[in-house]
Coordinates of C-alpha atoms in Angstrom, one line a residue:
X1117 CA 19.7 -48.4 -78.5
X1118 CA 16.3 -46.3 -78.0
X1119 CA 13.5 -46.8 -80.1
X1120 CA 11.7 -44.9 -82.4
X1121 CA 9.2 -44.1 -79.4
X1122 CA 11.7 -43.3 -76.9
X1123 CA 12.7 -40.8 -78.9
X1124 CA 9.8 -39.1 -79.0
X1125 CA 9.0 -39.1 -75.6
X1126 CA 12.4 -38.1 -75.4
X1127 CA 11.3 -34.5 -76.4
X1128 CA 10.7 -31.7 -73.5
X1129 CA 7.5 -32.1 -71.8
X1130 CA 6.4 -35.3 -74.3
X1131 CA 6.9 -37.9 -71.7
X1132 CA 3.8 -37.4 -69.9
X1133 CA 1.9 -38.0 -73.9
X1134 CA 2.4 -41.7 -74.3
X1135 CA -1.2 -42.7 -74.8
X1136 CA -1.6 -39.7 -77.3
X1137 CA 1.4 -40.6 -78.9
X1138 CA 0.4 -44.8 -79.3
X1139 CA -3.0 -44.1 -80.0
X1140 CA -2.9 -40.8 -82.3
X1141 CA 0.5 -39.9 -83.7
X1142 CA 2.3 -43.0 -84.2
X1143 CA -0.5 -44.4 -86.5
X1144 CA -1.2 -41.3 -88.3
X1145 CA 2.4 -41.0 -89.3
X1146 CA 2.7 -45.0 -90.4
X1147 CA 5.5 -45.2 -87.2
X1148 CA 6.3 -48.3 -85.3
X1149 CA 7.1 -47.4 -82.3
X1150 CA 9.0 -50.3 -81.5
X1151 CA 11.7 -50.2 -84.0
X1152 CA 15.1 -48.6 -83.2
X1153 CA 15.6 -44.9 -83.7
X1154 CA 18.3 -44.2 -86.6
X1155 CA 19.0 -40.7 -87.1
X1156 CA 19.3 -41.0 -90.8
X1157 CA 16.6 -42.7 -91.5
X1158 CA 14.0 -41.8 -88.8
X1159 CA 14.9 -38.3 -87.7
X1160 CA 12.6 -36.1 -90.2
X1161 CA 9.3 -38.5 -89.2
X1162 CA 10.5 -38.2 -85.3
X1163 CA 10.8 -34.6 -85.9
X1164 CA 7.4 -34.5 -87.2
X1165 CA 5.4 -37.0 -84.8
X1166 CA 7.2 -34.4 -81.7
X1167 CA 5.5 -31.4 -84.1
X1168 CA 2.1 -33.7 -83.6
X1169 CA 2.4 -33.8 -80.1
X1170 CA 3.9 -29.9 -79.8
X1171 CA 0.3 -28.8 -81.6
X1172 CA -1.9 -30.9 -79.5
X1173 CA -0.6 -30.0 -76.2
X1174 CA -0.4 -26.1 -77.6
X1175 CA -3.6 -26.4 -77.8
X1176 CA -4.3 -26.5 -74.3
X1177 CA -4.1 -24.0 -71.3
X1178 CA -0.9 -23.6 -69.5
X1179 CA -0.3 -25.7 -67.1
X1180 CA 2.1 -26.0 -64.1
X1181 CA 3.7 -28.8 -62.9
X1182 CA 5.0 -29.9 -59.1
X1183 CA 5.8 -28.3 -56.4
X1184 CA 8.8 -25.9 -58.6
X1185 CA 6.2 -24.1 -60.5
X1186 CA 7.6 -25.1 -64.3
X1187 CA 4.9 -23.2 -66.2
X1188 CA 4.5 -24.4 -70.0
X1189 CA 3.1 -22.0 -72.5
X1190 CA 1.0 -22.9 -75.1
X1191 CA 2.2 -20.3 -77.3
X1192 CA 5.7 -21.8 -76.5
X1193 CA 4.7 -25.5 -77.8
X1194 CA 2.6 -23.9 -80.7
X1195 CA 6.0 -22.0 -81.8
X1196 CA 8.0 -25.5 -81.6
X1197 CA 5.9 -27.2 -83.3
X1198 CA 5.7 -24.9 -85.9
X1199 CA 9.1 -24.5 -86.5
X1200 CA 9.3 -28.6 -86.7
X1201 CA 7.2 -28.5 -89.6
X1202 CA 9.1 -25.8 -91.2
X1203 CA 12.1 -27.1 -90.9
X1204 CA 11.1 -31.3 -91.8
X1205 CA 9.0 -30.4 -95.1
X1206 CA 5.2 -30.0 -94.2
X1207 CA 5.2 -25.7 -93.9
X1208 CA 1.2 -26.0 -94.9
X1209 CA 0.8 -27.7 -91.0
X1210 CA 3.0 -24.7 -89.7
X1211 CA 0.8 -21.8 -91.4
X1212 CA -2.7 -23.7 -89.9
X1213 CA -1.1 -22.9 -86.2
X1214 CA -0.8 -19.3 -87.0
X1215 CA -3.4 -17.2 -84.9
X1216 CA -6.1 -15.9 -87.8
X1217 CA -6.2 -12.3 -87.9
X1218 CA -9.8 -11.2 -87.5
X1219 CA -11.3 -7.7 -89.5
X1220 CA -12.3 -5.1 -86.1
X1221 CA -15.6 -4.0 -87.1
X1222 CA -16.8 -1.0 -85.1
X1223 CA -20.4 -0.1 -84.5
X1224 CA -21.9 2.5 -83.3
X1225 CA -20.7 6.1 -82.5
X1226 CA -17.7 7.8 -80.6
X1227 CA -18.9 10.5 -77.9
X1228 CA -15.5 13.1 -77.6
X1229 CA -16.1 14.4 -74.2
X1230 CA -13.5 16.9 -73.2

């Protein structure tokens, strides 16, 4: 049976995390990693550590990977790990992923020109 860890990793595009994942996320949520996954026990805090790892990688640039040209979005792993949060109880985490909406604040004057 997989462990709570393999599970994780199990997640699109987490596999390449482990480090950020052992040394971040599992200890942050109160995880061991070495336990074995059981969906109805474990599934929401999975759900949630993926979310972790889904907002930290979102939070880089896109990147491609190999020779195929897979492109991963940011806004792609932002959106997933939003919706993780949503949908496994903690929708404060969700909101603080949303882009802020800044105030425009023009200065100066428009020149019409026809």
């Amino acid at each position: 049976m997989a462990t709570v860890r393999d599970t994780i990793l199990a997640f699109p595009a987490l596999d390449e995390c482990e480090e950020y994942l052992e040394k971040v996320v599992l200890p942050n949520r109160s995880l061991d990693g070495a336990v074995e996954y059981t969906p109805s026990k474990d599934m929401k805090s999975v759900n949630l550590a993926a979310a972790d790892m889904y907002a930290m990688i979102g939070n880089n640039p896109d990147f491609t990977e190999n020779k195929l040209s897979v492109t991963w979005s940011s806004v792609d792993f932002l959106k997933t790990a939003a919706r993780l949060y949503r949908q496994n109880g903690e929708p404060e985490k969700a909101e603080e992923l949303q882009p802020k909406k800044r105030p425009i604040r023009l200065t100066g004057r428009a020149k019409y020109t026809s």
